[in-house]
PDB file of C-alpha atoms and ligand atoms in Angstrom:
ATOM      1  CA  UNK A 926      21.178  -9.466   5.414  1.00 56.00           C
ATOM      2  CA  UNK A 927      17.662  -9.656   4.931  1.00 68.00           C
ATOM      3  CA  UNK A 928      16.309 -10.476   1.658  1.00 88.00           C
ATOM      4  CA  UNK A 929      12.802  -8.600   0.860  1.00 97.00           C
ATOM      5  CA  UNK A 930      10.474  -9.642  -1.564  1.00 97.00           C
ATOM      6  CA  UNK A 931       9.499  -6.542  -3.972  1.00 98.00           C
ATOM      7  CA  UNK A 932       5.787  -5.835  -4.221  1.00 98.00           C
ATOM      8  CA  UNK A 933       4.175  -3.795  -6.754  1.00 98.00           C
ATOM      9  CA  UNK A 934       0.443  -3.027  -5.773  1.00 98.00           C
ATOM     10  CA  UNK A 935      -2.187  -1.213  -7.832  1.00 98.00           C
ATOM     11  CA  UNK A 936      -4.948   0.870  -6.142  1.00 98.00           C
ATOM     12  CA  UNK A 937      -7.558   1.196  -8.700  1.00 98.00           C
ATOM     13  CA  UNK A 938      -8.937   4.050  -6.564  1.00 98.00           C
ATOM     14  CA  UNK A 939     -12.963   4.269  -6.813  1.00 98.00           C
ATOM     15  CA  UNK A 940     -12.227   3.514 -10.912  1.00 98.00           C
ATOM     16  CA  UNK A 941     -13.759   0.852 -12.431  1.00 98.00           C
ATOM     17  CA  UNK A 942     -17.302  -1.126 -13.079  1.00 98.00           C
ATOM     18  CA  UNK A 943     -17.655  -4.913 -12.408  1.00 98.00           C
ATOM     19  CA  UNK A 944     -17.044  -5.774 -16.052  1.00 98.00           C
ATOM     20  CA  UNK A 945     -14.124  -2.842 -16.742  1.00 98.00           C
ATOM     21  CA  UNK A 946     -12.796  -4.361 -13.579  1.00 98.00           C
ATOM     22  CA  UNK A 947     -12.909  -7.965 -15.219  1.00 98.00           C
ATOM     23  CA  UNK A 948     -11.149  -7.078 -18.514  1.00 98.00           C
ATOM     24  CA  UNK A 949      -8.158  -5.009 -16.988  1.00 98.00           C
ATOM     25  CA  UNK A 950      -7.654  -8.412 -14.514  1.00 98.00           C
ATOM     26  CA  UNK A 951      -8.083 -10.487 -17.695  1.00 98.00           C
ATOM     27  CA  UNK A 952      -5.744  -8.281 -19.507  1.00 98.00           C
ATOM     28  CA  UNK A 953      -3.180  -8.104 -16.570  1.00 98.00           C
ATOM     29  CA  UNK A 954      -2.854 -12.105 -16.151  1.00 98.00           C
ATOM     30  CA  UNK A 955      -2.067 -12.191 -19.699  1.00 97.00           C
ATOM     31  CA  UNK A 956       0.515 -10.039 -19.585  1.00 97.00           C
ATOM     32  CA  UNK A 957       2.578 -11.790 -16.919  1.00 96.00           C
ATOM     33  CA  UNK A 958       4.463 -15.191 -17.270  1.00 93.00           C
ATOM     34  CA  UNK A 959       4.188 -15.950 -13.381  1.00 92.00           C
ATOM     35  CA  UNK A 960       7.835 -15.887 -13.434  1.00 93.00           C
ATOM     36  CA  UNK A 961       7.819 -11.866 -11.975  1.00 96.00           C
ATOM     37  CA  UNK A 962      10.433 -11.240  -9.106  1.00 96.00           C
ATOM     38  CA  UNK A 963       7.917  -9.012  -7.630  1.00 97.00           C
ATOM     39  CA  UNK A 964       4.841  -9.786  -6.133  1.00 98.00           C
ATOM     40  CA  UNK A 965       1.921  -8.017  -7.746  1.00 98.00           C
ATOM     41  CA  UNK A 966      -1.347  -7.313  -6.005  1.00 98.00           C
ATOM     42  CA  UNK A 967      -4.417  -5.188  -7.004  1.00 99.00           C
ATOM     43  CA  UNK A 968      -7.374  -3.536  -5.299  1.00 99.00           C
ATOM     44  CA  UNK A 969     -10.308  -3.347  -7.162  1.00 98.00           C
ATOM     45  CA  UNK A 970     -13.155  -1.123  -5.522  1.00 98.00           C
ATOM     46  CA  UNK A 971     -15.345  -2.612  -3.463  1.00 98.00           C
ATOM     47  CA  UNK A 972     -17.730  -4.336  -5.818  1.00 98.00           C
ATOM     48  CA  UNK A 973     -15.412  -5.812  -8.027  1.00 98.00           C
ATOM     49  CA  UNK A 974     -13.616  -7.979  -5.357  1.00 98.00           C
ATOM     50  CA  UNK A 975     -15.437 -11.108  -6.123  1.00 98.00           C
ATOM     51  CA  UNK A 976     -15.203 -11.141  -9.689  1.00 98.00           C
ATOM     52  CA  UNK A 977     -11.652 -10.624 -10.140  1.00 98.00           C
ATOM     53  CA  UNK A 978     -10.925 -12.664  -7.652  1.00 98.00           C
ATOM     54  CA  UNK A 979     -12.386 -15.323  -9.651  1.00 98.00           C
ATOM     55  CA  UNK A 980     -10.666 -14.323 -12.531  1.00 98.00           C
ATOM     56  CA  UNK A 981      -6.979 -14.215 -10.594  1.00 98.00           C
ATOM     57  CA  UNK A 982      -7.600 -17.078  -8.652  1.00 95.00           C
ATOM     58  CA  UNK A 983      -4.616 -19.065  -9.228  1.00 90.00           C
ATOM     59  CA  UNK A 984      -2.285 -16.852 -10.814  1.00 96.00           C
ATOM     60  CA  UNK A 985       0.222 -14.531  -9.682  1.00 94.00           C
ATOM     61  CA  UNK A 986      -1.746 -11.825  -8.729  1.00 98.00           C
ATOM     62  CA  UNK A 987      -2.631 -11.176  -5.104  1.00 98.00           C
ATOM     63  CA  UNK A 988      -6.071  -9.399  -3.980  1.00 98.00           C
ATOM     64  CA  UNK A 989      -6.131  -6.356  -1.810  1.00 99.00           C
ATOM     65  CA  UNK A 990      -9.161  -4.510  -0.628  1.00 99.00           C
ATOM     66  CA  UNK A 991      -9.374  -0.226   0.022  1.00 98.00           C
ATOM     67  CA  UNK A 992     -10.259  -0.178   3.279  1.00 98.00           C
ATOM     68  CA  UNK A 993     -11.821  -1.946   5.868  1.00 98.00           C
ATOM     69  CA  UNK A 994     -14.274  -1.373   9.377  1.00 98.00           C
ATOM     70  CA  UNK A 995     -12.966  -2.837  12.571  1.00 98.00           C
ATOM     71  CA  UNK A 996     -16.029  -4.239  13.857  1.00 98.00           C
ATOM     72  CA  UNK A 997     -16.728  -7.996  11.854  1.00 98.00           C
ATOM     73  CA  UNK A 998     -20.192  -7.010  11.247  1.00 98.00           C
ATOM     74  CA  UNK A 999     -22.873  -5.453  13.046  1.00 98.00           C
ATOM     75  CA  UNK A1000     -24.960  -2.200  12.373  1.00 98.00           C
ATOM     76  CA  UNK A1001     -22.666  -0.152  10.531  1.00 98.00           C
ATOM     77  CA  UNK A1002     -24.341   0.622   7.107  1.00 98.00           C
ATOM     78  CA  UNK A1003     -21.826   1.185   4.275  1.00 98.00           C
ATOM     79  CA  UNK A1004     -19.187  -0.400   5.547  1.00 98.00           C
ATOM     80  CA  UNK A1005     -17.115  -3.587   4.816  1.00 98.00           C
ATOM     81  CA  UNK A1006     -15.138  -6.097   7.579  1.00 98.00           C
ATOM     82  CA  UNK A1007     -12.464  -7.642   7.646  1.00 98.00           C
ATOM     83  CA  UNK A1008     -13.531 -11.471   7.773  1.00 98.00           C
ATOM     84  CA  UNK A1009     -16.121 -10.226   4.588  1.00 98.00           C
ATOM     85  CA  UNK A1010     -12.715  -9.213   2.605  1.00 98.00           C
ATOM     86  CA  UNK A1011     -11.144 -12.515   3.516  1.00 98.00           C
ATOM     87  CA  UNK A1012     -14.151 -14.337   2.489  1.00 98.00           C
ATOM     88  CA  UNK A1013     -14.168 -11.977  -0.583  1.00 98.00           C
ATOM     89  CA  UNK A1014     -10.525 -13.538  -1.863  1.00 98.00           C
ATOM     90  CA  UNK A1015      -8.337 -10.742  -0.437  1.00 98.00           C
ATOM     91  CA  UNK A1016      -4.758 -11.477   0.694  1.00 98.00           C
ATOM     92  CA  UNK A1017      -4.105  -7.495   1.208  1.00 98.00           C
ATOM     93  CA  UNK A1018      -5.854  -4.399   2.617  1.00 99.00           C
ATOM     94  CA  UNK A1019      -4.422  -0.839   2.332  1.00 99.00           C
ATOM     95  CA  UNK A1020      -5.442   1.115   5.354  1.00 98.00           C
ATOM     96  CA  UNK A1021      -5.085   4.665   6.250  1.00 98.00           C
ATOM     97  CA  UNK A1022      -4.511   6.289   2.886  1.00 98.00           C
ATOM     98  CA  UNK A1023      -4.132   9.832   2.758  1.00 98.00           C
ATOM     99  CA  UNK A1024      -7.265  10.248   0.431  1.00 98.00           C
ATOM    100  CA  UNK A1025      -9.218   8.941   2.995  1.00 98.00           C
ATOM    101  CA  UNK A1026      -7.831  10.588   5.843  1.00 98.00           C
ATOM    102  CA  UNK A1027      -8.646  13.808   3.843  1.00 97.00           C
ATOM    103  CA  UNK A1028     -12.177  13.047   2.110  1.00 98.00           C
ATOM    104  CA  UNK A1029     -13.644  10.425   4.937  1.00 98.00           C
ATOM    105  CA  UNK A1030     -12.113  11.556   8.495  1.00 97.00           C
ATOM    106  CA  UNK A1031     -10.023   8.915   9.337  1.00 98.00           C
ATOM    107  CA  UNK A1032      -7.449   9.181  12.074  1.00 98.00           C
ATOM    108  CA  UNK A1033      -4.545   7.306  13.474  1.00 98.00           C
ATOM    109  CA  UNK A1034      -6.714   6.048  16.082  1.00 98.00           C
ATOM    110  CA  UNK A1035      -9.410   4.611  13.225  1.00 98.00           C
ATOM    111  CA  UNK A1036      -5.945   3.643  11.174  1.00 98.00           C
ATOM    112  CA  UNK A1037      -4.755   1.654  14.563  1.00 98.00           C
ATOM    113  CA  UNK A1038      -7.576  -0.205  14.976  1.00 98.00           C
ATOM    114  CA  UNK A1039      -8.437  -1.200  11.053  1.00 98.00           C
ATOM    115  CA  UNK A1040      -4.463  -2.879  11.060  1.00 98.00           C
ATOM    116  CA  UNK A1041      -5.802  -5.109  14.501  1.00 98.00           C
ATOM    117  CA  UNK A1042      -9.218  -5.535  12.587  1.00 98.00           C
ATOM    118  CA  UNK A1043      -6.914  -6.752   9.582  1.00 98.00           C
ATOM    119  CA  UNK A1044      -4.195  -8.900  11.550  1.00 98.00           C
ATOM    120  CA  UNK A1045      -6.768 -10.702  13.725  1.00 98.00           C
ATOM    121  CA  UNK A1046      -8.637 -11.870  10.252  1.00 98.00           C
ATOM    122  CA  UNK A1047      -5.340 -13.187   8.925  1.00 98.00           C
ATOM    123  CA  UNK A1048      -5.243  -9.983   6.122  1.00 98.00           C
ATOM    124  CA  UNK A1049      -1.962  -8.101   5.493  1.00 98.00           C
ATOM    125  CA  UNK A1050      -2.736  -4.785   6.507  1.00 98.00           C
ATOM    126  CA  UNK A1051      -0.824  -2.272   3.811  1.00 99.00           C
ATOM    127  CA  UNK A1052      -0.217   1.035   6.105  1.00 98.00           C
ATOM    128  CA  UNK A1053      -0.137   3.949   4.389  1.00 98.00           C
ATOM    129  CA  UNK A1054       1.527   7.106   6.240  1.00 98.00           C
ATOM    130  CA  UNK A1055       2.070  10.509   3.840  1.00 98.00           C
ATOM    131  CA  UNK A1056       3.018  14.532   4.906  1.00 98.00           C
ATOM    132  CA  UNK A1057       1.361  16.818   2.924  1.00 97.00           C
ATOM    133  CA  UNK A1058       2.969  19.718   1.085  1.00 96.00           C
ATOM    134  CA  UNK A1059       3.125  22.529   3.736  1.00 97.00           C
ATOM    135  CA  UNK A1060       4.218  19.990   6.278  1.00 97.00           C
ATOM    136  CA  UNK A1061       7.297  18.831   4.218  1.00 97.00           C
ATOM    137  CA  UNK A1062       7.933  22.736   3.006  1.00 95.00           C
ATOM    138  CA  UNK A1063       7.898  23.779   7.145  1.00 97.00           C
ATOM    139  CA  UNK A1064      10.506  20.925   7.715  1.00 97.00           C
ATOM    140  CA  UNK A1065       7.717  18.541   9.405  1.00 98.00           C
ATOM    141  CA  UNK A1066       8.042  15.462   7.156  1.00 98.00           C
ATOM    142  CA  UNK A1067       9.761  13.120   9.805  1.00 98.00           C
ATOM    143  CA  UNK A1068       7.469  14.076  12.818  1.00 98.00           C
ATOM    144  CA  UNK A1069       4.478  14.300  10.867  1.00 98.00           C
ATOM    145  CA  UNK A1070       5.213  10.569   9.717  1.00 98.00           C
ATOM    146  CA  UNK A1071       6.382   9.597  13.378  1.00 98.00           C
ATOM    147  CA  UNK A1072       3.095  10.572  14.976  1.00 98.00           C
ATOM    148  CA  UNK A1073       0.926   8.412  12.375  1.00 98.00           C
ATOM    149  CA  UNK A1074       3.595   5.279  13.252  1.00 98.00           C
ATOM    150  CA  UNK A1075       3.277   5.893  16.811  1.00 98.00           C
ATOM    151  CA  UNK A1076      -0.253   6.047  16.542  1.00 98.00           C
ATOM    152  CA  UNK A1077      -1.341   3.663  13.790  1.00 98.00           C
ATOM    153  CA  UNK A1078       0.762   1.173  15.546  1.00 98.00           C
ATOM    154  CA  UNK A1079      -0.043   1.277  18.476  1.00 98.00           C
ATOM    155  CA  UNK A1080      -0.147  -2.045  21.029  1.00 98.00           C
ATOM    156  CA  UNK A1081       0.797  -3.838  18.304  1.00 98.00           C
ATOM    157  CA  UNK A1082       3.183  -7.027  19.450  1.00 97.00           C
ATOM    158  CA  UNK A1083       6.155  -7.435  16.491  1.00 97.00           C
ATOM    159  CA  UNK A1084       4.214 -11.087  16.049  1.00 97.00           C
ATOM    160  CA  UNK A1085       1.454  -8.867  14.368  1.00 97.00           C
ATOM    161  CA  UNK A1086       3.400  -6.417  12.579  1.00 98.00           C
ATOM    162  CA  UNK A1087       5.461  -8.775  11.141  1.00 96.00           C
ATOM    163  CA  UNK A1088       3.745  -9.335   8.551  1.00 94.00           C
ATOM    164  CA  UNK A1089       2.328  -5.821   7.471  1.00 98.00           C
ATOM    165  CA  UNK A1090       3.455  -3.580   4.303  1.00 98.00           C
ATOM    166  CA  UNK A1091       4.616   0.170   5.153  1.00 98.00           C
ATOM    167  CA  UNK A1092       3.689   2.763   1.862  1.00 98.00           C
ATOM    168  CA  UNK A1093       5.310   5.962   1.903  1.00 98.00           C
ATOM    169  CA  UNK A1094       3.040   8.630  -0.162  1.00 98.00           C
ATOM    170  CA  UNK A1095       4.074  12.066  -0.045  1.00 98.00           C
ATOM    171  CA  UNK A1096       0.621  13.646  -0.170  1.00 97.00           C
ATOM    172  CA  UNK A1097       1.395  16.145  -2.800  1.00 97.00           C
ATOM    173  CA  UNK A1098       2.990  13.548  -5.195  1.00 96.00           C
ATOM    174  CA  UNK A1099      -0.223  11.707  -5.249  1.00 95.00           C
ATOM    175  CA  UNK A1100      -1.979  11.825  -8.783  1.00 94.00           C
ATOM    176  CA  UNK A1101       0.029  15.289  -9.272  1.00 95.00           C
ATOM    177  CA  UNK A1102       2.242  13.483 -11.924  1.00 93.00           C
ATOM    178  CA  UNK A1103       5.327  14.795  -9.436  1.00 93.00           C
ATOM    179  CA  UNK A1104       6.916  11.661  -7.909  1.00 91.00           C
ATOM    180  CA  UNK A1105       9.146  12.502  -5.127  1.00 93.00           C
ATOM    181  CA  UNK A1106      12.939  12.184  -5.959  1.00 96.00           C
ATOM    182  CA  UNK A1107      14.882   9.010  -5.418  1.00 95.00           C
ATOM    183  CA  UNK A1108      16.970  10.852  -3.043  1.00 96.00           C
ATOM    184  CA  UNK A1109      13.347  12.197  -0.834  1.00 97.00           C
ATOM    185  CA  UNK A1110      12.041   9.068  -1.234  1.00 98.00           C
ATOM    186  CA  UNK A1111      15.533   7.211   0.232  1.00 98.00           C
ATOM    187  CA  UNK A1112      15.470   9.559   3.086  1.00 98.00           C
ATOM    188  CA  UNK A1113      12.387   8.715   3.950  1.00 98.00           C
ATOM    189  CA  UNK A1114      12.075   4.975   4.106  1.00 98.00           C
ATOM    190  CA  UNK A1115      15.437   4.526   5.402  1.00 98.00           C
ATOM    191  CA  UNK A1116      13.968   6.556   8.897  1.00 98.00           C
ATOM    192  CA  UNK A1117      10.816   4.695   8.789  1.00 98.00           C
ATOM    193  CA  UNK A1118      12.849   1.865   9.078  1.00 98.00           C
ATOM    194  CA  UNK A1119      14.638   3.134  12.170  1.00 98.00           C
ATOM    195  CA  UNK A1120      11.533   4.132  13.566  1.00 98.00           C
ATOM    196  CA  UNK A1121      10.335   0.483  12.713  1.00 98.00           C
ATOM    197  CA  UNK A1122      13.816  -0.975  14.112  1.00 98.00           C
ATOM    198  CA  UNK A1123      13.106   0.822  17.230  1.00 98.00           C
ATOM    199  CA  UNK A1124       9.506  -0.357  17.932  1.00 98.00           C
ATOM    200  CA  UNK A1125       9.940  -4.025  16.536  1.00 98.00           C
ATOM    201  CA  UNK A1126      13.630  -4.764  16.342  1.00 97.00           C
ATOM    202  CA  UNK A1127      16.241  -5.040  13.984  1.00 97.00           C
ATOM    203  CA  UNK A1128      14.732  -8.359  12.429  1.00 97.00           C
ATOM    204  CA  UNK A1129      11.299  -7.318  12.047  1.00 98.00           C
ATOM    205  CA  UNK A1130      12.362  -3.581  10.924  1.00 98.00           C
ATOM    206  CA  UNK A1131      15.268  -5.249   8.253  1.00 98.00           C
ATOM    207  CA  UNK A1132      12.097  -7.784   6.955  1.00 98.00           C
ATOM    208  CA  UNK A1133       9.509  -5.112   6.720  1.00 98.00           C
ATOM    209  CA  UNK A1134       8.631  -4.004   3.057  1.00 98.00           C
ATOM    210  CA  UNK A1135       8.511  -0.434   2.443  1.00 98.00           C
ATOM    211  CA  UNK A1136       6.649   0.436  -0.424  1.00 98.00           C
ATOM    212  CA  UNK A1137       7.149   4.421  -2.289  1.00 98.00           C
ATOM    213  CA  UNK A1138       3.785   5.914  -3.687  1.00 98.00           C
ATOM    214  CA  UNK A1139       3.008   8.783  -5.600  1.00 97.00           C
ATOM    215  CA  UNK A1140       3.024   9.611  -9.109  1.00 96.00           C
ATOM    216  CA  UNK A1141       4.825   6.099 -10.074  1.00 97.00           C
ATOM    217  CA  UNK A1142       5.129   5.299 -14.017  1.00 97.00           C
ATOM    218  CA  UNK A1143       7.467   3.144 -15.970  1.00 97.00           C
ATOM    219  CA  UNK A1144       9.812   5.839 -16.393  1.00 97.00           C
ATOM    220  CA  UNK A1145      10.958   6.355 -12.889  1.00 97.00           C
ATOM    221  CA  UNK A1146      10.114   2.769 -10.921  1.00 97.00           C
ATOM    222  CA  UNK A1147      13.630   1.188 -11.906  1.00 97.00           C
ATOM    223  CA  UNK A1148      15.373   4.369 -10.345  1.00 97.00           C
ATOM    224  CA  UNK A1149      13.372   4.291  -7.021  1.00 97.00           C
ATOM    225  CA  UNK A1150      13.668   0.478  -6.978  1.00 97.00           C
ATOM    226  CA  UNK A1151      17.318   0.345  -7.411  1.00 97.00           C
ATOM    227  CA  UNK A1152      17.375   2.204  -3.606  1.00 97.00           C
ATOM    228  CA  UNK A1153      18.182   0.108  -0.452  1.00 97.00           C
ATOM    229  CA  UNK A1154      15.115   1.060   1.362  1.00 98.00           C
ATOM    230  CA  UNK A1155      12.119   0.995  -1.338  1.00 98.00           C
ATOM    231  CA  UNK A1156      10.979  -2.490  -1.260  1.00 98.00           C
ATOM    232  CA  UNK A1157       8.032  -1.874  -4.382  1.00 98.00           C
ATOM    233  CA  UNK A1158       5.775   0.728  -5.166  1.00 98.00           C
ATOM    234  CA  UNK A1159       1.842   0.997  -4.570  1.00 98.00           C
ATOM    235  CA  UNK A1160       0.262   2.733  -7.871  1.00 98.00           C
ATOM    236  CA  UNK A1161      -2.326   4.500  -8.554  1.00 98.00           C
ATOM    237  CA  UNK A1162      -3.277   6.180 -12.006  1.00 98.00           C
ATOM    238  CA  UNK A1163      -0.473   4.306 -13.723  1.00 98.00           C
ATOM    239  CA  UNK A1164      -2.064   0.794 -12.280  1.00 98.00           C
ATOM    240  CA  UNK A1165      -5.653   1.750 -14.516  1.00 98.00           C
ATOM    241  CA  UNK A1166      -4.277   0.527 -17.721  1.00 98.00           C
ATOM    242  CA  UNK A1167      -3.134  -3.404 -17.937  1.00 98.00           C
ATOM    243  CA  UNK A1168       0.319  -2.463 -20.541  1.00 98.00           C
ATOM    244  CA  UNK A1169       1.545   0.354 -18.242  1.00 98.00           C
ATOM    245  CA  UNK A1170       1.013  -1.790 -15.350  1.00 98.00           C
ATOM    246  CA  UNK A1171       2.910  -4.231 -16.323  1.00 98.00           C
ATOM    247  CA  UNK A1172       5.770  -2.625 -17.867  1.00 98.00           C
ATOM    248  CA  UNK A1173       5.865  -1.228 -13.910  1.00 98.00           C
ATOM    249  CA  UNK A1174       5.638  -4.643 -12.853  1.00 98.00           C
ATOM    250  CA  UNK A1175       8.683  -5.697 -15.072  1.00 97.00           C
ATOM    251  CA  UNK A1176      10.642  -2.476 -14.518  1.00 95.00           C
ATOM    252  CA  UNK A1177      14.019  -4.529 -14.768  1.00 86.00           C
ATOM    253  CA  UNK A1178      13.451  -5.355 -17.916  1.00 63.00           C
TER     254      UNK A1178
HETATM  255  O1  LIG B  84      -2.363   4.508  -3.756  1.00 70.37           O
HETATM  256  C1  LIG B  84      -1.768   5.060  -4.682  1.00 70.37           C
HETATM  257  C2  LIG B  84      -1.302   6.405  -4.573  1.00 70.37           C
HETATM  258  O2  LIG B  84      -2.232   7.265  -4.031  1.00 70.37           O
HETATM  259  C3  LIG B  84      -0.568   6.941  -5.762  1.00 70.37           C
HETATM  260  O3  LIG B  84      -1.430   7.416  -6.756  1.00 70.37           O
HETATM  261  P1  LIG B  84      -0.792   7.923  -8.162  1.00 70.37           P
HETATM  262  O4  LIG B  84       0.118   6.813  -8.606  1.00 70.37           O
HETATM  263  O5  LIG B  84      -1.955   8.127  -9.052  1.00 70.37           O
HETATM  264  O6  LIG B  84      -0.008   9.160  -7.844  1.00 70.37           O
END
């Protein structure tokens, strides 16, 4: 049997200023004794990449960026590449979250080719696939989530998924302070792993972390850990503040 690292990952979201950035790193490395059975990772915003990096550099703590372009550079105001993010400190980058499939257009297609953009530059691509509200209430969960997987991964080889992070976020338990129950949740990553065993294999799919998302706080992480498919959890709200973070972070405790 396959033994799967957990990961707990915070998306700070567009929160955060350089320095306010700075002191909730600061604050988070103090908290942890580097001894964590989970791997932690954060994502900053954009602009504070560089300076927390500097301040994580050798701990624990893993860096993940927001988002990504495909292109490595060229004229494409705004945005940010891959080999930049590297370059920047990152380890992780979360593609395809539902915010920005809602506020900023993005599609599976723009989803597959961020996770090549990501896997070519050596980054970990964290995919993020999510049914909204009225899909789950008309029954639609599973095929809504099979036609992002089929899509977002698309051509890719199980050499280049094999490293990559699944998140499960039920759209409407995103920042609604309504986490899905351990019982949705279980249902849920235990098919996207057959859908993963059935595009990569049974090795790939059994390695593959799966991480749960939406509305995650101290109080309910231990019960959604303790289930056979949810490898960690990527947090949003609850990842602002350094003390709830971590008591996330050491849910076993
Ligand atoms: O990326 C994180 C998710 O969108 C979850 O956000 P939340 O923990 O505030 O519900």
């Amino acid at each position: 049997m396959t033994t799967r690292r957990p990961m707990i990952a915070g998306n700070w979201k567009m929160h955060k200023t350089c320095p306010e950035a700075e002191d909730t790193a600061r604050a988070l490395v103090g908290q942890l004794t580097g001894k964590e059975e989970a791997e932690v990772m954060i994502a900053p915003p954009a602009t504070a990449l560089v300076p927390v990096s500097r301040i994580i550099g050798d701990t624990p703590v893993q860096l993940g960026a927001q988002n990504l372009f495909w292109e490595n550079q060229g004229a494409y105001t705004g945005e940010v590449s891959a080999p930049m993010l590297v370059s920047a400190g990152c380890r992780y980058v979360i593609i395809g979250h539902s915010e920005r499939r809602q506020y900023f257009g993005e599609t599976d297609e723009g989803v597959n080719k961020k996770i090549k953009a990501a896997v070519a530059a050596g980054l970990v691509p964290v995919i993020c696939i999510g049914e909204s509200e009225t899909e789950r209430d008309g029954g639609k969960t599973f095929s809504v989530l099979d036609k992002q997987m089929e899509k977002g991964l698309e051509g890719l080889s199980e050499d280049q998924f094999s490293q990559a992070v699944m998140a499960y976020e039920p759209v409407w338990a995103i920042g609604t302070g309504r986490s899905a129950t351990p019982e949705q949740a279980q249902e849920v990553h235990a098919h996207v792993r057959q859908f993963l065993e059935k595009r990569f294999g049974a090795q790939t799919a059994g390695a593959a972390r799966i991480l749960y998302g939406g509305s995650v706080k101290p109080a309910n992480t231990a019960e959604l850990m303790a289930l056979p498919d949810i490898d960690g959890a990527l947090v949003g709200g609850a990842s602002l503040k350094p003390d709830t973070f971590a008591e996330i972070i050491h849910y076993k405790r």
